Short mmCIF file of C-alpha atoms in Angstrom, two decimals:
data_model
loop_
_atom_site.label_atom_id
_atom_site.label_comp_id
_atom_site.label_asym_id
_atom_site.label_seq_id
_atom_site.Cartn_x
_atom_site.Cartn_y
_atom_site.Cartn_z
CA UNK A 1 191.06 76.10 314.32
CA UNK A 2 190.88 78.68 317.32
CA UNK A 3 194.10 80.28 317.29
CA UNK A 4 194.90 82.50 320.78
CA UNK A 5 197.24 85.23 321.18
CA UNK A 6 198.63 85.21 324.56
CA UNK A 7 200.01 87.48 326.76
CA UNK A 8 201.61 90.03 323.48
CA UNK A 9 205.23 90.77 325.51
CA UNK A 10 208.54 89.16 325.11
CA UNK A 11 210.74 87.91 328.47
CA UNK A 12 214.02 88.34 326.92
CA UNK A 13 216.93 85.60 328.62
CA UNK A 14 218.42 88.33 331.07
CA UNK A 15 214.97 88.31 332.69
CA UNK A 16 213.69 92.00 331.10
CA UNK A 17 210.37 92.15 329.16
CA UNK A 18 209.29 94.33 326.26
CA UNK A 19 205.93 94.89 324.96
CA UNK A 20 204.93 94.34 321.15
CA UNK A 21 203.53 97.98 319.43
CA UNK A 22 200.44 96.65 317.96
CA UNK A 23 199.45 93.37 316.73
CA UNK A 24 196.02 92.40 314.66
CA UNK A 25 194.62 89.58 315.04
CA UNK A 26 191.60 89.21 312.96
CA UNK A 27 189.15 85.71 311.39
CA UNK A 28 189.96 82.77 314.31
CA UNK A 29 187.10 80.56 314.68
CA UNK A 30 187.33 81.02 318.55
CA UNK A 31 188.62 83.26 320.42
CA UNK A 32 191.01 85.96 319.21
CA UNK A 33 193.39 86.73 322.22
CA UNK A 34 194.03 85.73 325.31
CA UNK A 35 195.20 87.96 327.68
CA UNK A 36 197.47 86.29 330.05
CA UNK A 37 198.87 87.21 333.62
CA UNK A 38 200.87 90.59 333.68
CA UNK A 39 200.50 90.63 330.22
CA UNK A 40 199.66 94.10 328.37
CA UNK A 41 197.84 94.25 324.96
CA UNK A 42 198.03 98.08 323.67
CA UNK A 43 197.18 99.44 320.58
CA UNK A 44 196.03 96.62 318.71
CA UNK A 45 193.48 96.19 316.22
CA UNK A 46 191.17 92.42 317.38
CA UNK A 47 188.33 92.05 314.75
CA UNK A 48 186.45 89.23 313.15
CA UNK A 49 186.74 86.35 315.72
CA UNK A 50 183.86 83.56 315.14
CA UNK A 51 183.16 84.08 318.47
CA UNK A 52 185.47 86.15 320.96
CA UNK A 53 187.61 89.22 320.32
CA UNK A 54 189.46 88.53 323.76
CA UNK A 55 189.44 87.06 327.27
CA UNK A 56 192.25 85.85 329.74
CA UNK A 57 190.91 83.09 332.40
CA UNK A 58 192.33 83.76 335.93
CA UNK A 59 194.61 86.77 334.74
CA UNK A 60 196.44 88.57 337.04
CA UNK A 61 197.72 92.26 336.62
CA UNK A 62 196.64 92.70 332.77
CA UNK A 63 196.54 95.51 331.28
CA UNK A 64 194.06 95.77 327.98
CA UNK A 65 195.05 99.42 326.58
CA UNK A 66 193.89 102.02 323.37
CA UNK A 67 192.63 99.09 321.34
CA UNK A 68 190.16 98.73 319.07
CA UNK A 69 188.00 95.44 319.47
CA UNK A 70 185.11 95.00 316.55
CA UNK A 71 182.65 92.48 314.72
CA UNK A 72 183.33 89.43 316.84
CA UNK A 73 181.20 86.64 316.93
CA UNK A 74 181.06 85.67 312.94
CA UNK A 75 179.93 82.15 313.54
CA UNK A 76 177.18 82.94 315.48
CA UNK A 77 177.72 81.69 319.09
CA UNK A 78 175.32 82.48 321.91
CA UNK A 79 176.09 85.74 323.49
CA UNK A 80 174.27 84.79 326.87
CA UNK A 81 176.86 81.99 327.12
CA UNK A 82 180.45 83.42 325.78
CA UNK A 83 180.78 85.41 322.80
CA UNK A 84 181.16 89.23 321.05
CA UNK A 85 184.11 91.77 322.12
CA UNK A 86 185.09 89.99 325.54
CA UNK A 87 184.74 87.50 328.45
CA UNK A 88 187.21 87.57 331.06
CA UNK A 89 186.10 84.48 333.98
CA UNK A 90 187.75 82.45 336.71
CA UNK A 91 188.77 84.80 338.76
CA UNK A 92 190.90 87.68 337.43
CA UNK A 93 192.64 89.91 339.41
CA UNK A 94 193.87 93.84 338.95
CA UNK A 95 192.30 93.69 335.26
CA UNK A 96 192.82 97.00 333.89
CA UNK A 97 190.34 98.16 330.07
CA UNK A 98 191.41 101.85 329.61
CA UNK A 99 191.06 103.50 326.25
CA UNK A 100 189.47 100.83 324.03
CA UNK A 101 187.08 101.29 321.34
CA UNK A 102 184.67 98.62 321.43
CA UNK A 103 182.31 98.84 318.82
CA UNK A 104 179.93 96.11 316.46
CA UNK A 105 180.50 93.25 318.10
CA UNK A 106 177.31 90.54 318.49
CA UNK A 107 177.25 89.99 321.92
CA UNK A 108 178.73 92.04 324.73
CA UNK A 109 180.93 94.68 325.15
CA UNK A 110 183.52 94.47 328.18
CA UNK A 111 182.52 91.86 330.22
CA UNK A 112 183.90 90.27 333.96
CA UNK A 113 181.73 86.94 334.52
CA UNK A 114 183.06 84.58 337.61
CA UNK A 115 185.22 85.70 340.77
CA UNK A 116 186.65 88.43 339.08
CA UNK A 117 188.65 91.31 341.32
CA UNK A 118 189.90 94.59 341.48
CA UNK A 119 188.52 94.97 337.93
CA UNK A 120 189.20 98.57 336.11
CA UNK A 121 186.88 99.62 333.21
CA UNK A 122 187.86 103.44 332.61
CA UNK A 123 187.81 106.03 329.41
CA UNK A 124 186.51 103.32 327.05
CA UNK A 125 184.38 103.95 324.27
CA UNK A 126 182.14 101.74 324.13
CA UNK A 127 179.12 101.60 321.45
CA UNK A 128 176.77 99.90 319.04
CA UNK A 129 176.97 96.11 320.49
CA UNK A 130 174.14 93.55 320.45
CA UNK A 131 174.23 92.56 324.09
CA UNK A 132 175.17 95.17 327.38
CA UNK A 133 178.08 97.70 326.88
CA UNK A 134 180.00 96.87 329.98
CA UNK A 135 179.18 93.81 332.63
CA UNK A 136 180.52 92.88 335.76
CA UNK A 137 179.04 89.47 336.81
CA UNK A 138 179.13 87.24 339.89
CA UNK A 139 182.35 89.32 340.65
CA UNK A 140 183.63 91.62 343.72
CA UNK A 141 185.44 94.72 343.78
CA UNK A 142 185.06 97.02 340.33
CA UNK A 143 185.50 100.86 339.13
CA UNK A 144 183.62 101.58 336.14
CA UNK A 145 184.55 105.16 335.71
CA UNK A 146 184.92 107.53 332.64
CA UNK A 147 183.23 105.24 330.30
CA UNK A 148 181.16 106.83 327.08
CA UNK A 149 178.44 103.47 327.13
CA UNK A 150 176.07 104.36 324.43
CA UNK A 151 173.32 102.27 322.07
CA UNK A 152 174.02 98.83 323.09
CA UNK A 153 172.37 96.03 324.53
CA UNK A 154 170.39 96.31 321.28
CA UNK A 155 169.03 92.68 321.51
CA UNK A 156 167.31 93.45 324.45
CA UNK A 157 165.54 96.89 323.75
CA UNK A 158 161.89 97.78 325.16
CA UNK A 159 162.41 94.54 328.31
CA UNK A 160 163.55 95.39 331.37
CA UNK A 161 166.66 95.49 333.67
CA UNK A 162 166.29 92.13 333.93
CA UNK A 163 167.23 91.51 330.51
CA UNK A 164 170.09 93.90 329.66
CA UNK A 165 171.27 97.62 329.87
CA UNK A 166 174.10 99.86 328.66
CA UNK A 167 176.26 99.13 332.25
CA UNK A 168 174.89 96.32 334.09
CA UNK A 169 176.18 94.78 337.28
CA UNK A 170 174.66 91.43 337.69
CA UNK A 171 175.52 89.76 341.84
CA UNK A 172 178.19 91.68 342.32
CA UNK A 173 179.70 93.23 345.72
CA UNK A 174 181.36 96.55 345.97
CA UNK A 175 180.91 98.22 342.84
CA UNK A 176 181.65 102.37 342.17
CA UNK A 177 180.41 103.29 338.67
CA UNK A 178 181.13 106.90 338.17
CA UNK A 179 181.99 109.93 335.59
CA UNK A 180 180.51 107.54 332.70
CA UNK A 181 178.40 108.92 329.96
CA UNK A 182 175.55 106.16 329.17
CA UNK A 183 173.19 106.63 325.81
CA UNK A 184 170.58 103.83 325.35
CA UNK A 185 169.82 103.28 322.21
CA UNK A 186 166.20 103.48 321.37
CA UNK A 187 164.00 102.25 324.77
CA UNK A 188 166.93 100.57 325.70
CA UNK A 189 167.98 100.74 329.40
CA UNK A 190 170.70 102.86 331.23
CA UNK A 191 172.68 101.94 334.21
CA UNK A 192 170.85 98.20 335.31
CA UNK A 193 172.05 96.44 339.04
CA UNK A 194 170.40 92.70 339.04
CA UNK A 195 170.27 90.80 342.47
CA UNK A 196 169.71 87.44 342.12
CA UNK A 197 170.36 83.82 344.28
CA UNK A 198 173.99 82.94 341.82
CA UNK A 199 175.23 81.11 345.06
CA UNK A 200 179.30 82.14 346.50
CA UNK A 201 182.34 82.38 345.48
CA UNK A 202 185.98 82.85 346.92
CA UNK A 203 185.52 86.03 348.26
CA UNK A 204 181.66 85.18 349.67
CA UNK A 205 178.06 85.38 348.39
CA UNK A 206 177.41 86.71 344.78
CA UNK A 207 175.05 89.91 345.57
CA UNK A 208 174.33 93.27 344.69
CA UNK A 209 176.10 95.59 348.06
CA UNK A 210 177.88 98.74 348.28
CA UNK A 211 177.25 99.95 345.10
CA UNK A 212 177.61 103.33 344.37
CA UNK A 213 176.29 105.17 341.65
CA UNK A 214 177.35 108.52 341.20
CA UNK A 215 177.87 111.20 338.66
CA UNK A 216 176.98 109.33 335.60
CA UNK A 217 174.70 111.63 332.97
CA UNK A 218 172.22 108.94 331.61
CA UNK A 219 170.21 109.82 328.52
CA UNK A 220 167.20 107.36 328.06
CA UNK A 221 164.62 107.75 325.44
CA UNK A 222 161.02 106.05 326.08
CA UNK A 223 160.84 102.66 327.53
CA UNK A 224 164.38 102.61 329.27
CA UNK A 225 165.43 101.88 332.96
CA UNK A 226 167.66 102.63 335.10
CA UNK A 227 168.09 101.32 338.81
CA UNK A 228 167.70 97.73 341.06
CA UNK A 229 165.62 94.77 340.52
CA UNK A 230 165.97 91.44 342.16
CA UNK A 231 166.03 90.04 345.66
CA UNK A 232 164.57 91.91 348.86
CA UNK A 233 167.75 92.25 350.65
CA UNK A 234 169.30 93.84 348.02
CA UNK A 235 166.58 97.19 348.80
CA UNK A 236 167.85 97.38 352.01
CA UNK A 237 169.77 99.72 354.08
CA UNK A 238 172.43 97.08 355.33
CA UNK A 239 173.16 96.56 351.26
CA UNK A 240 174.40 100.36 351.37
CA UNK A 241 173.30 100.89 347.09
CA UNK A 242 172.76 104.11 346.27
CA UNK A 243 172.57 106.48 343.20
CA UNK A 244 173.74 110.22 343.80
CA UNK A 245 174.42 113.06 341.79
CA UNK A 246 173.32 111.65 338.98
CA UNK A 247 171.83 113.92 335.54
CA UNK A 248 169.04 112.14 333.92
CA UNK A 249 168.30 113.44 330.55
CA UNK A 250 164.63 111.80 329.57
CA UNK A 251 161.54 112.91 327.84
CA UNK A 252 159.12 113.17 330.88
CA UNK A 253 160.71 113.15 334.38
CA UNK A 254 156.92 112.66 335.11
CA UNK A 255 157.30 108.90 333.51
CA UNK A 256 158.83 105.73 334.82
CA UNK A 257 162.25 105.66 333.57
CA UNK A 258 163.84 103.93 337.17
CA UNK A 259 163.29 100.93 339.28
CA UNK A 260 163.18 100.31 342.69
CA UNK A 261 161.06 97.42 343.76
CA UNK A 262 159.51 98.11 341.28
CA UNK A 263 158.25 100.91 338.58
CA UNK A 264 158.86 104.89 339.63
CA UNK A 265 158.51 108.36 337.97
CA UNK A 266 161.55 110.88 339.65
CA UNK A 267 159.58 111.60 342.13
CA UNK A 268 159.18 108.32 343.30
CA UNK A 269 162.45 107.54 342.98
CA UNK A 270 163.86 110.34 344.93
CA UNK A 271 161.52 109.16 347.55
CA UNK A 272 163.44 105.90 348.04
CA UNK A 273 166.33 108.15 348.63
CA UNK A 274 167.44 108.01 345.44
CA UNK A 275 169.41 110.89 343.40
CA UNK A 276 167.92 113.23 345.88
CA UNK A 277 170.72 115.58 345.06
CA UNK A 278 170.14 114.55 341.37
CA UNK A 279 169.56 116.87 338.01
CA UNK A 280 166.35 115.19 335.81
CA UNK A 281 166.37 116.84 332.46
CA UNK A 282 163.22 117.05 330.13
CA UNK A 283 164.43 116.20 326.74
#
C-alpha cells in the first residue's frame, strides 16, 4: 500500500510547531511524501518510491529544503503522466525547493504541473534523471534561479524542445530563470520554453509570456536546443520572452543549437534579438 508522509512538523497543544530533523522514507508503492500546507521537509533522505519521491496537491507556503530525493519510480509508472523525484499539481502556492539533491530518479526531476504559483526552484542540484531536470507546467509566476541542471531528460535525447530539456517551461506565464548552470547530457537539450493551446486556469490562459532568460551558462554538445517552439503569439513582441546575457558553451556557434520559429545558428539567433549581449563559446 502507498503510504504518504505528510506535512513532517508537529503542532504541539499550546499552538507552537516544531519541525522533525530528518526523516527517510524509502520502498512505498506510491508516492513517498506529501508535502502539505506550511509544512517544511529538510534534510531528509526520500528514495525508492514505486512511483513518486514527493508531491503536495494545493500546498500552500511549503518549504522542501537540503534533501536528497533518488531512484523513484521502481514499479515502473509513466513519467509523462506522474512519476520519478516529484509532482506538485492543483494549484500550489509560495512552494519553495532550495538545496536538494535530486538525482536517478525515472521520470522527472522537480516538477510544478497545474495552477501552480509563486513557485521557488533555487541552489538545487539537480542531475542524471530520465525525464527534464526541472518543469514548470500550465503554471504562473516562477524563479528558477541558482540551479546546477545537468544530463537529464535522458529519455528524450537527439528530439527536440518539443520533447524534453534540462529546464523546460511548458504554458507558463511569468517565468525568470536565472544564475542556473544547465549540462545536457549527450545531444540532449538546454533551457526548452513550449507554447502550446493547454486552455486557462485560475489565474488566465496557460501560455508562454514574460519570460526571462538571463544569465544561465548552457553547455550543449551536438544535437541539443535551446530556445521557443510552439504557437505564433508566443514569438511576439506583446509576449515580452527574451534570453539575455546568456554564455553558450557548444562545439560550433556556426551550428543550430537554438530555436526560434524554427532552426538558427548564433547568428541567427541574435538576429531575432536574442542574447545579443550574449557570450557563445566554441568547445
Amino acid at each position: 500500500d502507498t503510504v504518504a508522509f505528510k506535512a513532517p512538523t508537529v503542532t504541539h497543544a499550546d499552538g507552537t510547531t516544531s519541525t522533525l530533523p530528518g526523516v527517510e522514507v524509502r520502498e512505498n508503492h506510491g508516492e513517498g511524501v506529501d508535502v502539505g500546507s506550511g509544512s517544511i521537509l529538510r534534510n531528509s533522505h526520500i528514495h525508492h518510491q514505486g512511483q513518486l519521491g514527493l508531491g503536495g496537491a494545493g500546498a500552500v507556503g511549503a518549504l522542501v529544503e537540503g534533501n536528497r530525493i533518488d531512484h523513484n519510480n521502481t514499479a515502473g509508472y509513466d513519467p509523462a503522466w506522474e512519476a520519478g523525484g516529484s509532482k506538485w499539481a492543483a494549484g500550489t502556492q509560495r512552494l519553495t525547493v532550495r538545496g536538494n539533491h535530486v538525482f536517478a530518479n525515472n521520470g522527472p526531476g522537480l516538477w510544478t504541473d497545474g495552477d501552480n504559483v509563486d513557485t521557488v526552484y533555487e541552489d538545487n542540484l539537480v542531475e542524471q534523471n530520465l525525464g527534464p531536470g526541472i518543469i514548470h507546467e500550465i503554471s504562473y509566476d516562477a524563479v528558477i534561479r541558482g540551479n546546477t541542471v545537468r544530463q537529464n531528460s535522458r529519455s528524450t535525447a537527439g528530439r527536440s524542445i518539443w520533447y524534453g530539456s534540462e529546464i523546460l517551461v511548458n504554458s507558463s506565464q511569468r517565468v525568470e530563470i536565472a544564475g542556473n548552470t544547465v549540462v545536457s547530457g549527450g545531444s540532449g537539450n538546454g533551457i526548452g520554453l513550449v507554447d502550446t493551446d493547454r486552455g486557462s486556469g485560475r489565474l488566465g490562459v496557460y501560455r508562454v509570456a514574460e519570460v526571462d532568460v538571463h544569465d544561465n551558462l548552457v553547455r550543449m554538445a551536438a544535437g541539443g536546443e535551446t530556445g521557443l517552439v510552439g504557437r505564433e503569439e508566443a514569438f511576439q513582441p506583446a509576449a515580452r520572452v527574451r534570453f539575455r546575457r546568456n554564455t553558450y558553451q557548444v562545439p560550433d556557434p556556426g551550428a543550430q543549437f537554438w530555436q526560434w520559429e524554427g532552426a538558427l545558428d548564433a547568428d541567427g539567433w541574435r538576429e531575432r534579438g536574442q542574447d545579443r549581449d550574449g557570450t557563445f563559446v566554441n568547445t
